[in-house]
Each structure stands twice: as C-alpha cells, then as structure tokens.
Amino acid sequence: MFQGTNASSGIGIGKAVIVEEVNLVIKRETVADAAAEVARFKGALDRTMKETEEMAADLATRVGEKEAEIMNGHLMLLMDPMLTGEVENLISGEQICGEYAIEQVFNMYANVFASMDDELMQQRATDMRDLKTRLQKVMMGVASVNIATLPAGTILVAKDLTPSMTAGINPQNVMGIVTELGGKTSHSAILARALEIPAVVAVTGFMEHVKNGDDVVLDGSTGVVYVNPDPALAAEYQGKREAFLKEKKELEQYIGKPTITRDGVSVELVANIGKPEDVDKVLQYDGEGVGLFRTEFLFMDRDCMPTEDEQFEAYKTVAEKLNGKPVIIRTLDIGGDKEIPYMGLTKDENPFLGYRAIRLCLDRKDDIYRPQLRALLRASAYGNIKIMIPMVTCLDELREAKALIEEIKAELTEKGIAFNKEIQVGIMVETAAASLMADVFAKEADFFSIGTNDLTQYTMSVDRGNEKISYLYSTFNPAVLRSIRHVITCAREAGIMVGMCGEAASDPLMIPLLLAFGLNEFSMSASAILRSRKMITEYSTETLKDVAERAMMFTTAKEVEEYMKAFVG
Ligand code: PEP
Ligand code: MG
C-alpha cells in the first residue's frame, strides 16, 4: 500500500500507463549564425504558442473556462517580451544554440519561483519547466507523449503531471492519476478535480514500484494506492467505486429540493468560490448562493493589481449569474499564507499574527481598499452582494471599514452611480477576540460568517499549515466548539444571520452539531452541497439538540469526534 495526498475524490481502477517525459539532453553548442538561431527560436515559439492556444480552446469547450485559463497563463508567459527577449539576447550575445539559451533563462525563473514560500509561486515554477521542455522539444523535433490517445482503463502514472499534459487527458479513458510530486492545490490537481478523475499526488518513490500494465487501485478521497492488489482487495475497491458512483448519481435527486430539516428548519446551503468561473459548478450543484468569494484569487497569478474596473466586472459577473441569490464577497485577505509578490510586502516574523487581511487593507486604503470597495458597491447594483470583512479582531476595524464604505457611497451618489444603498456589511468571525466579543460585534455587523479554518488556528494557537502540530488542529476540540456555539448564540440573540464558511461547514460529523447550535447558513465547496443537503433533510433539530448537549459534555476532541462518528454512523 502507498499513501499519498488525496487530490481528487473517487475510486480509480485500471492498468498503469507510465508516462515518462523523454530526458532531453541539452548541450551548450555554439552557433555560427546567431541571427538564424534567433529566427529558429522564434519559429519554435510561434509553434508552441499555436499549440497552447489550441489546448486552451479545447479545454474551454471540453472542460471549462477556468481550466482553459491555465493554458492561457502559459500563453501569457510565452508572449512576455522580457522572457523571450532574454533568450534571444543570450543566443546573440554568447553565440549559443536556442535549446541551451532556453534552458538557462527558463531554469533561472523556475528556480526563483521554486524558492518562494508560496504554493502558487511554486506552481509557477512547474509551469516554467513545462514550457521550457515544450519549447526545446519543438526545437529538437522530439514528439510529446500523446496523452489524448491513452487506451481505455488507464491509470496514468507520472513523476509529475504538467498542466499541458493534464489538459490533453480524455476522462473517458483515464480512470485515475497517480503522481510522485505535486500538491492538492497544484494546477494538475485542480484540473483532475474539474475533469472529475480520481487522483492521488505526492506518492513518494511510486515509480520504482510500478510498471506498465500493472493493476492499480487508488482512492482519491483517502490518498491510498495499491499495485497488483489481491483479488479480495480488488473486489472491495470495485464495490467502493460502484458505491461512490451510485451515491453521486443518487445525490442528483437533491437538485432543486429545499434545504430543510424534518422538523421544518430551513437553512441556506451556499458555496465558496475563488473566481467568477467557479459559479458554473455552484449552479450545477444547485448552490443557493455564494457564502464566501475569496477575492484574493483575483489578485494572484498575475504581476499587477487588478484595476477597480476589472474587479467590478468580476463581482458583477458573479452577482448576475446568481440572479438575486445572496453573494457574500470577502474583501482582500492577503498575508498569512497568501502572498502577492507585486504588493511590496515584507515578510513578517509571524505571518498569521501579522500584517494580514483587514489590517493591511485599512493601512492601504488608497491603492487597495478604496478601489475594491468601490468596485463592490458599483457591482451591488447588479445582484444581491454583501460585503464581508476578514480577520477582524476589534470593533474599531469594523467601524473604520464601515465609515470608508459610507464615504464611498456618498461619492457614488454625488456622481449618480448606481449601487445598493442597503448593502449589508458583515464580518468573518475567525479570531478568538471576535468570538469572545461576538455579542458586541452583533450589534454593529449585519451578519457573521464563522471561519473555522482560522478560528481553530487562533483558538488552539496552532499554525494551520504545520504538519508537526497538526494533532492539535481540530475543530472538534471543546474550546473551538464552545467558541462556535457562543458566536451562533450571540448572533441569534441579536437577530442577525450567522453562517460558516470554514471547512467544518461541510464536515458530516460537524453538520449535526451546527444544526443544533442554530447555524443559518453553511458555505462549502460546490461539490459537497448535495451530500450536505441530503444529510440536513434527514435530521430533526430537536433530536440533534440532545446529541449536541452530550457532545459538549466531553472534554477532549477525540471523545467528541468518536461520539459524533458513532452517531452519524
Ligand atoms: C476560514 O478561515 O475559515 C476561512 C474560510 O478563510 P480562509 O480559509 O480563506 O482563511
Ligand atoms: Mg480565514
């Protein structure tokens, strides 16, 4: 058995096809005619750009606009005159062959990206290496592995899947993906999820233990992989696969159904998104709105700030597509684990306790916060937008943000620009301070959304990304549960809406407790919506109140979790 990182859920069963990139040997060769070599490079560049455009168009029709964006990102890199200019200068300046110049320049950029402490930037390094090899192959006349023609029943095994390789996959034939490298948020993992192909990544040393034609079974939810499993195990996973597919199909009956408990308590089941394109999946899985739009994703993967107009278009698109359903848009939450290189931020000693989210925005009103708030207000004329402020710790922050919003409203009124005058302004409750002061905040915020990812981190004083202390990171810890219950109670007493947009909102063991506490809104990844709706409609809050009372009597996270496991079954 091999254990990797679960990257795309489902059970994959099939025969291994090992996809190994040819090892290109790139030597430093001198050239007599540098101008001709530059022309040869430009020819390869044109061809690679054309291929990339075709891949993007193919992805856009076959998978979705969001996935095509990855290829469009590659195209932008290829069109960057700085990057290609450096290759040309190197060819001319040192009279060397194009392949070697590409090697030097692209490796240099890839190494810079790889050394950054940010997963997204590291992904950029993969993109750079992918492009480098593609360009070199075109120059050398080496054909690429044709992923599009893999036979039916394939389990694709590779060291790492480059986005361009993943883009060519035919999901009819590829039953699963196993890679030695990569992470949950790598572009290839994102694509695997979009194509709904089960995938396990980061299986260290896997290629040494598998050969072409071996039987492979993988579980994309647990990250487990088997090579040549015995018949009993293979049959067990065949059963799991059938159950997974059956459940997925069965859940479709919950499309269009109300989210209401057996005793008539209605709650809202909404989605977390990062980009406007994500709305398609929200509608596909019948989300009742958006509970968290993480706007920082509009600022990432680019080299300058999105303008007010660009932001306006993005917010307007989401509001219009959701056609009157609530859309909670969180203002920029940068800092902590999310960095943006072009913003000129220095590295904090303790990033999660540092210059992050609302702290940074209030300090940079002119270039960051004002344009974002203006864009949000302008877009509010096109749908049911609500503004949410992240990482609030004290009332002054909420008051200052609200004052700024009022200032911008006055400007817009003066200029005759439309906006929703009654727009709601709420906060994320994700710090210990905000939770303890929830009764006070409830008098001045229009709604709450509990961010359990951070609330757990700040309550337990445990870095949410640190593997070594991850045993402490549990939302089932009684301290965190008390905090959640307190926030919900304060909101209900004040008569404001209280939702949750942290990962706990879709945890099957947590949903019964949250219903018992009186949570109004559950926000989660779109693909979890139907499963959660099914659960919610099967419970009665009256019964759950007894369950929650018992759960809250336990003193350790383990006891609570085990009790809930036994209850949910
Ligand atoms: C949270 O903290 O629970 C949350 C939803 O926000 P993020 O994960 O973006 O910090
Ligand atoms: Mg958070």
XYZ file of C-alpha atoms and ligand atoms in Angstrom:
580
model
C 0.000 0.000 0.000
C 1.205 3.502 -0.817
C -0.003 6.652 0.861
C -0.098 9.963 -0.942
C -2.136 13.152 -0.822
C -5.794 12.915 -1.819
C -6.233 15.312 -4.730
C -9.496 14.386 -6.466
C -12.114 12.089 -4.938
C -13.406 8.817 -6.348
C -12.024 5.310 -6.822
C -9.740 4.674 -9.788
C -9.201 1.111 -11.046
C -7.204 0.241 -14.137
C -3.874 -0.625 -15.735
C -0.843 1.533 -15.162
C 0.445 3.541 -18.064
C 3.673 5.210 -17.084
C 4.117 8.495 -18.733
C 7.714 9.498 -18.663
C 8.898 12.596 -20.304
C 11.880 11.924 -22.584
C 15.031 13.085 -20.935
C 16.244 15.790 -23.233
C 19.986 16.230 -23.343
C 20.674 19.901 -23.680
C 24.255 20.814 -24.534
C 25.881 24.168 -24.902
C 26.584 24.333 -28.650
C 27.994 27.413 -30.294
C 26.345 28.656 -33.466
C 27.959 30.494 -36.362
C 24.879 32.444 -37.379
C 23.188 33.833 -34.246
C 20.533 35.696 -36.249
C 19.444 32.442 -37.913
C 19.365 30.758 -34.491
C 17.163 33.534 -33.103
C 14.852 33.018 -36.075
C 14.774 29.254 -35.368
C 13.847 30.061 -31.733
C 11.111 32.436 -32.867
C 9.709 29.744 -35.151
C 9.566 27.296 -32.213
C 7.974 29.978 -30.058
C 5.249 30.580 -32.654
C 4.512 26.891 -32.928
C 4.369 26.424 -29.175
C 2.042 29.412 -28.852
C -0.235 28.000 -31.510
C -0.301 24.606 -29.786
C -1.064 26.304 -26.462
C -3.926 28.277 -27.975
C -5.358 25.055 -29.373
C -5.076 23.367 -25.973
C -6.826 26.331 -24.313
C -9.644 26.290 -26.853
C -10.025 22.528 -26.489
C -10.138 22.807 -22.688
C -12.609 25.680 -22.805
C -15.100 23.587 -24.783
C -14.381 20.233 -23.145
C -13.881 21.248 -19.514
C -14.450 24.906 -18.740
C -13.196 28.453 -18.990
C -11.410 28.267 -15.655
C -9.312 25.303 -16.751
C -8.548 26.974 -20.074
C -7.153 29.867 -18.037
C -4.187 27.700 -17.028
C -3.209 27.319 -20.674
C -3.910 30.998 -21.260
C -1.468 31.682 -18.414
C 1.154 29.700 -20.353
C 0.378 31.740 -23.420
C 0.922 34.967 -21.472
C 4.343 33.709 -20.394
C 5.251 32.855 -23.982
C 4.135 36.307 -25.079
C 6.172 38.037 -22.387
C 8.817 40.024 -24.323
C 11.069 40.171 -21.247
C 11.287 36.408 -21.042
C 11.677 35.661 -24.729
C 13.915 38.722 -25.156
C 16.311 37.276 -22.608
C 16.560 34.043 -24.602
C 17.206 35.982 -27.802
C 19.845 38.156 -26.122
C 21.600 35.111 -24.774
C 21.656 33.437 -28.210
C 23.044 36.582 -29.846
C 25.365 37.639 -27.026
C 27.004 34.274 -26.474
C 26.519 32.727 -29.922
C 24.853 29.689 -28.377
C 22.105 27.367 -29.535
C 18.480 28.160 -28.724
C 17.899 24.965 -26.703
C 20.666 25.904 -24.292
C 19.571 29.543 -24.024
C 16.034 28.377 -23.191
C 17.465 26.036 -20.584
C 19.360 28.869 -18.896
C 16.639 31.503 -18.895
C 13.649 29.303 -18.024
C 15.575 27.465 -15.296
C 16.589 30.758 -13.756
C 12.943 31.886 -13.488
C 11.768 28.443 -12.385
C 14.321 28.432 -9.574
C 13.263 31.875 -8.399
C 9.620 30.766 -8.256
C 10.513 27.446 -6.631
C 12.413 29.165 -3.822
C 9.368 31.201 -2.822
C 7.480 30.082 0.196
C 4.164 30.072 -1.565
C 2.432 27.168 -3.198
C 1.080 29.268 -6.041
C 4.519 30.621 -6.881
C 5.928 27.111 -6.754
C 3.261 26.136 -9.246
C 4.650 28.863 -11.474
C 7.985 27.009 -11.369
C 6.243 23.876 -12.717
C 4.655 25.996 -15.443
C 8.075 27.402 -16.388
C 9.674 23.947 -16.622
C 6.730 22.621 -18.609
C 7.075 25.435 -21.133
C 10.845 25.050 -21.267
C 10.599 21.371 -22.241
C 7.859 22.017 -24.759
C 9.880 24.741 -26.469
C 13.022 22.593 -26.512
C 11.124 19.619 -27.930
C 9.756 21.722 -30.750
C 13.278 22.982 -31.496
C 14.706 19.459 -31.417
C 11.824 17.847 -33.310
C 11.016 15.461 -30.418
C 7.378 14.356 -30.274
C 5.498 14.751 -26.981
C 3.712 11.868 -25.249
C 0.222 11.913 -26.633
C -1.931 11.720 -23.555
C -5.085 12.180 -25.578
C -4.769 8.707 -27.084
C -4.204 6.649 -23.925
C -6.229 3.408 -24.017
C -9.465 2.882 -22.083
C -8.994 1.786 -18.458
C -5.738 3.689 -17.953
C -4.326 4.712 -14.610
C -1.929 7.441 -15.554
C 1.297 7.265 -13.567
C 3.849 10.059 -13.792
C 6.539 11.778 -11.818
C 4.591 14.994 -12.086
C 1.841 15.974 -14.419
C 2.405 19.212 -16.165
C -0.705 21.278 -16.799
C -0.264 20.801 -20.551
C -0.230 17.017 -20.110
C -3.322 17.047 -17.889
C -5.102 19.300 -20.339
C -4.923 16.625 -23.036
C -6.477 13.864 -20.919
C -9.593 12.144 -22.136
C -11.619 11.396 -18.981
C -13.446 8.587 -20.773
C -10.223 6.581 -20.877
C -8.250 7.764 -17.860
C -9.708 6.180 -14.738
C -7.228 7.642 -12.308
C -3.999 9.557 -11.827
C -1.053 8.882 -9.522
C 1.933 11.205 -9.343
C 5.066 11.263 -7.255
C 5.076 15.038 -6.927
C 2.525 17.840 -6.675
C 0.092 19.030 -4.044
C -3.626 19.476 -3.528
C -3.610 22.942 -4.997
C -1.261 22.278 -7.919
C -2.797 23.087 -11.263
C -2.863 19.446 -12.302
C -4.830 18.560 -9.144
C -7.256 21.378 -9.911
C -7.689 20.041 -13.446
C -8.176 16.474 -12.202
C -10.982 17.687 -9.949
C -12.536 19.676 -12.773
C -12.443 16.585 -15.003
C -13.725 14.548 -12.011
C -10.906 11.994 -12.391
C -9.825 10.336 -9.096
C -6.264 11.384 -8.275
C -3.602 10.839 -5.645
C -0.495 13.014 -5.720
C 2.785 13.155 -3.776
C 3.241 9.357 -3.582
C 6.959 9.324 -2.833
C 9.026 6.840 -4.854
C 5.971 5.312 -6.529
C 7.555 4.927 -9.976
C 10.079 2.416 -8.597
C 7.278 0.049 -7.589
C 5.068 0.042 -10.639
C 5.499 -0.964 -14.275
C 3.362 -0.603 -17.367
C 0.347 -2.896 -17.328
C 0.286 -3.416 -13.539
C -3.149 -3.329 -11.945
C -3.551 -0.170 -9.897
C -6.285 0.810 -7.492
C -6.463 4.250 -5.925
C -8.764 6.055 -3.560
C -8.767 9.776 -4.330
C -10.523 10.580 -1.047
C -8.066 8.880 1.301
C -4.896 9.097 -0.820
C -4.315 5.310 -0.741
C -2.837 3.461 -3.772
C -2.345 -0.309 -4.337
C -0.304 -2.044 -7.050
C -1.471 -5.517 -8.134
C -3.913 -5.887 -5.224
C -5.068 -9.425 -4.360
C -8.490 -10.373 -5.747
C -10.309 -9.738 -2.445
C -8.920 -6.221 -2.142
C -9.598 -5.505 -5.819
C -13.207 -6.634 -5.337
C -13.544 -4.453 -2.235
C -12.447 -1.391 -4.193
C -14.666 -2.297 -7.124
C -17.529 -2.232 -4.611
C -16.369 1.128 -3.256
C -16.195 2.531 -6.768
C -19.705 1.421 -7.556
C -20.955 2.846 -4.254
C -19.217 6.175 -4.949
C -20.716 6.476 -8.424
C -24.128 5.345 -7.220
C -24.095 7.898 -4.421
C -23.057 10.646 -6.817
C -25.896 9.782 -9.155
C -28.401 9.439 -6.328
C -27.478 12.819 -4.933
C -28.725 14.431 -8.136
C -32.266 13.935 -6.829
C -31.490 16.691 -4.298
C -31.107 19.254 -7.068
C -33.967 21.714 -6.768
C -35.027 20.454 -3.321
C -35.224 22.848 -0.365
C -32.645 22.546 2.407
C -34.965 21.946 5.314
C -34.781 19.640 8.330
C -37.500 17.111 9.139
C -38.910 19.455 11.743
C -39.114 22.333 9.272
C -35.969 24.353 9.999
C -34.684 25.956 6.792
C -31.008 26.666 6.340
C -29.060 28.063 3.404
C -26.613 25.865 1.544
C -24.183 28.072 -0.341
C -20.756 27.778 -1.935
C -17.196 29.007 -1.527
C -15.644 30.339 -4.724
C -12.335 31.913 -5.737
C -13.009 33.090 -9.296
C -16.115 34.065 -11.293
C -15.809 30.869 -13.389
C -16.414 28.783 -10.252
C -20.052 29.883 -10.359
C -20.754 27.283 -13.082
C -20.175 24.442 -10.607
C -22.238 26.284 -7.950
C -25.192 26.350 -10.336
C -24.562 22.769 -11.478
C -24.755 21.533 -7.876
C -27.695 23.809 -7.049
C -25.967 26.118 -4.552
C -28.348 28.633 -3.028
C -25.844 31.426 -3.343
C -22.229 32.203 -2.547
C -21.230 32.305 1.131
C -17.604 33.201 0.512
C -15.914 34.686 -2.529
C -12.209 34.708 -1.673
C -11.294 37.787 -3.697
C -7.553 37.364 -3.168
C -7.583 34.862 -6.041
C -8.325 37.768 -8.392
C -5.044 39.289 -7.218
C -2.931 36.137 -7.538
C -1.167 34.618 -10.532
C -0.536 37.967 -12.164
C 2.033 40.690 -11.899
C -0.018 43.759 -11.051
C -3.110 44.631 -9.063
C -6.476 44.142 -10.809
C -7.972 47.577 -11.501
C -11.239 48.773 -9.967
C -12.951 48.110 -13.304
C -11.555 44.589 -13.602
C -12.775 43.839 -10.094
C -16.147 45.435 -10.825
C -16.569 43.146 -13.857
C -15.696 40.050 -11.797
C -18.104 40.891 -8.942
C -20.851 41.928 -11.372
C -20.493 38.657 -13.334
C -20.925 36.592 -10.163
C -23.873 38.680 -8.926
C -25.628 38.476 -12.294
C -25.065 34.757 -12.747
C -26.552 34.139 -9.305
C -29.558 36.171 -10.301
C -30.668 37.614 -6.963
C -29.309 34.823 -4.750
C -27.012 36.085 -1.969
C -23.356 36.612 -2.879
C -21.077 37.284 0.086
C -17.854 38.818 -1.153
C -14.954 38.931 1.255
C -12.617 41.876 0.961
C -8.962 41.105 0.343
C -7.436 38.581 2.745
C -3.753 38.796 1.938
C -0.893 37.993 4.288
C -0.643 34.843 6.403
C -0.029 32.038 3.918
C -1.180 34.096 0.945
C 1.454 36.349 -0.536
C 1.316 38.645 -3.506
C 4.808 39.463 -4.757
C 3.968 42.719 -6.550
C 2.417 44.323 -3.474
C 5.789 45.043 -1.964
C 5.066 43.427 1.391
C 7.933 42.490 3.651
C 7.946 39.077 5.244
C 6.501 39.065 8.754
C 8.168 37.135 11.540
C 4.753 35.602 12.358
C 2.698 35.928 9.176
C -0.539 34.557 10.651
C -0.320 37.032 13.516
C 0.896 39.819 11.347
C 0.071 42.300 8.642
C -2.880 40.462 7.136
C -6.399 40.999 5.736
C -8.275 43.972 7.242
C -5.112 45.207 8.999
C -3.351 45.584 5.669
C -6.418 46.958 3.862
C -7.030 49.739 6.386
C -3.372 50.668 6.150
C -3.506 50.805 2.352
C -6.822 52.456 1.701
C -5.842 54.427 -1.357
C -4.237 51.785 -3.515
C -6.023 48.668 -2.249
C -9.136 49.077 -0.121
C -10.918 52.031 -1.721
C -10.781 50.589 -5.275
C -12.021 47.229 -4.031
C -14.898 48.717 -2.006
C -15.866 50.996 -4.899
C -15.916 48.024 -7.260
C -18.056 46.066 -4.790
C -20.516 48.907 -4.299
C -20.839 49.522 -8.042
C -21.407 45.794 -8.642
C -24.067 45.729 -5.900
C -26.461 47.356 -8.378
C -26.471 44.074 -10.347
C -27.409 41.496 -7.732
C -27.575 40.579 -4.073
C -23.999 41.391 -2.996
C -22.996 41.556 0.682
C -19.588 42.732 1.880
C -17.642 40.621 4.379
C -14.584 41.747 6.321
C -11.959 39.120 7.231
C -9.798 38.661 10.316
C -11.495 41.299 12.422
C -10.206 41.455 15.989
C -11.635 44.704 17.319
C -14.652 46.893 16.807
C -12.603 49.839 15.545
C -11.699 47.834 12.439
C -15.345 47.206 11.587
C -16.227 50.842 12.298
C -13.387 52.169 10.167
C -14.295 49.893 7.249
C -17.946 50.877 7.517
C -17.040 54.569 7.627
C -14.995 54.132 4.458
C -17.906 52.359 2.786
C -20.192 55.274 3.744
C -17.667 57.744 2.314
C -17.562 55.858 -0.988
C -21.361 55.604 -1.047
C -21.552 59.420 -0.764
C -19.102 59.819 -3.665
C -21.070 57.416 -5.832
C -24.352 59.178 -5.011
C -22.820 62.508 -5.937
C -21.670 61.119 -9.273
C -25.025 59.456 -9.936
C -23.520 55.942 -9.997
C -25.958 53.191 -9.018
C -25.377 50.922 -6.005
C -27.410 49.128 -3.347
C -27.907 51.675 -0.563
C -28.931 48.914 1.849
C -25.887 46.729 1.185
C -25.110 44.534 4.189
C -21.678 44.606 5.796
C -20.755 41.584 7.899
C -17.645 40.097 9.420
C -15.862 36.799 9.443
C -15.628 35.545 12.998
C -12.301 33.777 12.841
C -10.232 35.189 15.664
C -10.553 34.410 19.359
C -11.093 38.114 20.052
C -14.016 38.416 17.647
C -15.603 35.292 19.078
C -15.312 36.479 22.688
C -16.796 39.841 21.698
C -19.460 38.356 19.415
C -22.314 39.930 21.405
C -20.780 43.366 20.873
C -19.998 42.788 17.185
C -23.532 41.500 16.608
C -24.866 44.983 17.345
C -22.825 46.563 14.539
C -22.337 43.831 11.932
C -25.187 42.840 9.608
C -24.157 39.182 9.626
C -21.479 36.757 10.790
C -19.672 34.004 8.948
C -17.579 31.736 11.129
C -14.204 30.971 9.576
C -13.313 27.746 11.337
C -10.066 27.290 9.420
C -8.646 30.299 11.205
C -10.808 30.166 14.321
C -9.323 26.730 15.070
C -5.820 28.028 14.399
C -6.224 31.118 16.602
C -8.125 29.362 19.389
C -5.691 26.465 19.635
C -2.597 28.580 18.915
C -1.670 26.091 16.214
C -0.354 27.087 12.789
C -2.925 25.656 10.357
C -0.219 24.547 7.916
C 2.278 22.975 10.303
C 2.262 19.174 9.956
C 4.242 18.644 13.161
C 1.492 20.024 15.366
C -1.491 19.108 13.228
C -2.727 16.776 16.000
C -3.790 19.941 17.852
C -5.651 21.344 14.886
C -9.157 20.027 15.434
C -12.438 21.876 15.173
C -13.830 19.180 17.489
C -11.713 20.482 20.327
C -14.180 21.570 23.032
C -12.556 25.014 23.137
C -13.329 25.569 19.456
C -16.807 24.080 19.771
C -17.649 26.365 22.697
C -16.441 29.289 20.654
C -18.615 28.314 17.676
C -21.668 27.780 19.855
C -21.126 31.124 21.588
C -20.892 33.010 18.283
C -24.070 31.383 16.964
C -25.948 32.144 20.192
C -24.878 35.811 20.171
C -25.921 36.221 16.529
C -29.301 34.590 17.109
C -29.952 36.727 20.181
C -29.169 39.856 18.184
C -31.307 38.626 15.273
C -28.555 38.618 12.649
C -27.735 35.861 10.152
C -24.890 33.541 11.135
C -23.159 31.296 8.640
C -19.985 29.263 8.434
C -17.548 29.206 5.537
C -14.633 27.240 7.012
C -14.074 23.590 6.036
C -16.048 22.434 9.116
C -19.300 23.577 7.463
C -19.249 20.540 5.157
C -17.858 18.038 7.654
C -20.521 15.319 8.030
C -19.624 14.914 11.708
C -19.959 18.630 12.353
C -23.196 19.344 10.456
C -25.495 17.831 13.152
C -23.837 19.958 15.851
C -24.072 23.124 13.769
C -27.758 22.489 13.098
C -28.329 22.008 16.826
C -26.468 25.229 17.648
C -28.750 27.097 15.225
C -26.418 27.926 12.316
C -28.370 29.629 9.492
C -26.035 29.196 6.548
C -23.485 26.540 5.502
C -20.908 27.530 2.884
C -18.696 24.901 1.257
C -17.092 23.706 -1.977
C -19.816 23.263 -4.604
C -19.268 19.516 -4.942
C -20.176 18.992 -1.239
C -23.562 20.739 -1.473
C -25.831 17.858 -2.471
C -24.330 15.454 0.057
C -24.848 18.062 2.790
C -28.420 18.765 1.672
C -29.207 15.066 1.901
C -27.826 14.949 5.468
C -29.655 18.060 6.617
C -33.013 16.897 5.292
C -32.666 13.625 7.210
C -32.292 15.254 10.653
C -34.641 16.838 13.085
C -33.095 19.677 15.103
C -34.994 18.591 18.217
C -33.137 15.241 18.301
C -29.887 16.953 17.432
C -30.145 19.261 20.435
C -29.780 16.239 22.758
C -26.861 14.961 20.692
C -25.145 18.366 20.868
C -25.719 18.611 24.598
C -23.962 15.274 25.105
C -21.178 16.169 22.681
C -20.496 19.368 24.599
C -20.017 17.438 27.830
C -16.890 15.691 26.542
C -13.557 17.206 27.416
C -11.320 16.150 24.531
C -11.502 16.468 20.750
C -11.109 12.712 20.363
C -14.099 11.927 22.557
C -16.312 14.398 20.707
C -15.216 13.082 17.327
C -15.754 9.460 18.301
C -19.167 10.240 19.728
C -20.171 12.035 16.529
C -18.799 9.179 14.397
C -20.937 6.730 16.332
C -23.966 8.991 15.959
C -23.568 9.661 12.229
C -22.597 6.062 11.556
C -11.508 30.401 7.402
O -10.558 30.914 7.983
O -12.232 29.503 7.909
C -11.849 30.810 6.031
C -12.937 30.382 5.433
O -10.987 31.616 5.371
P -9.572 31.186 4.744
O -9.530 29.685 4.713
O -9.553 31.807 3.398
O -8.605 31.804 5.710
Mg -9.674 32.744 7.309
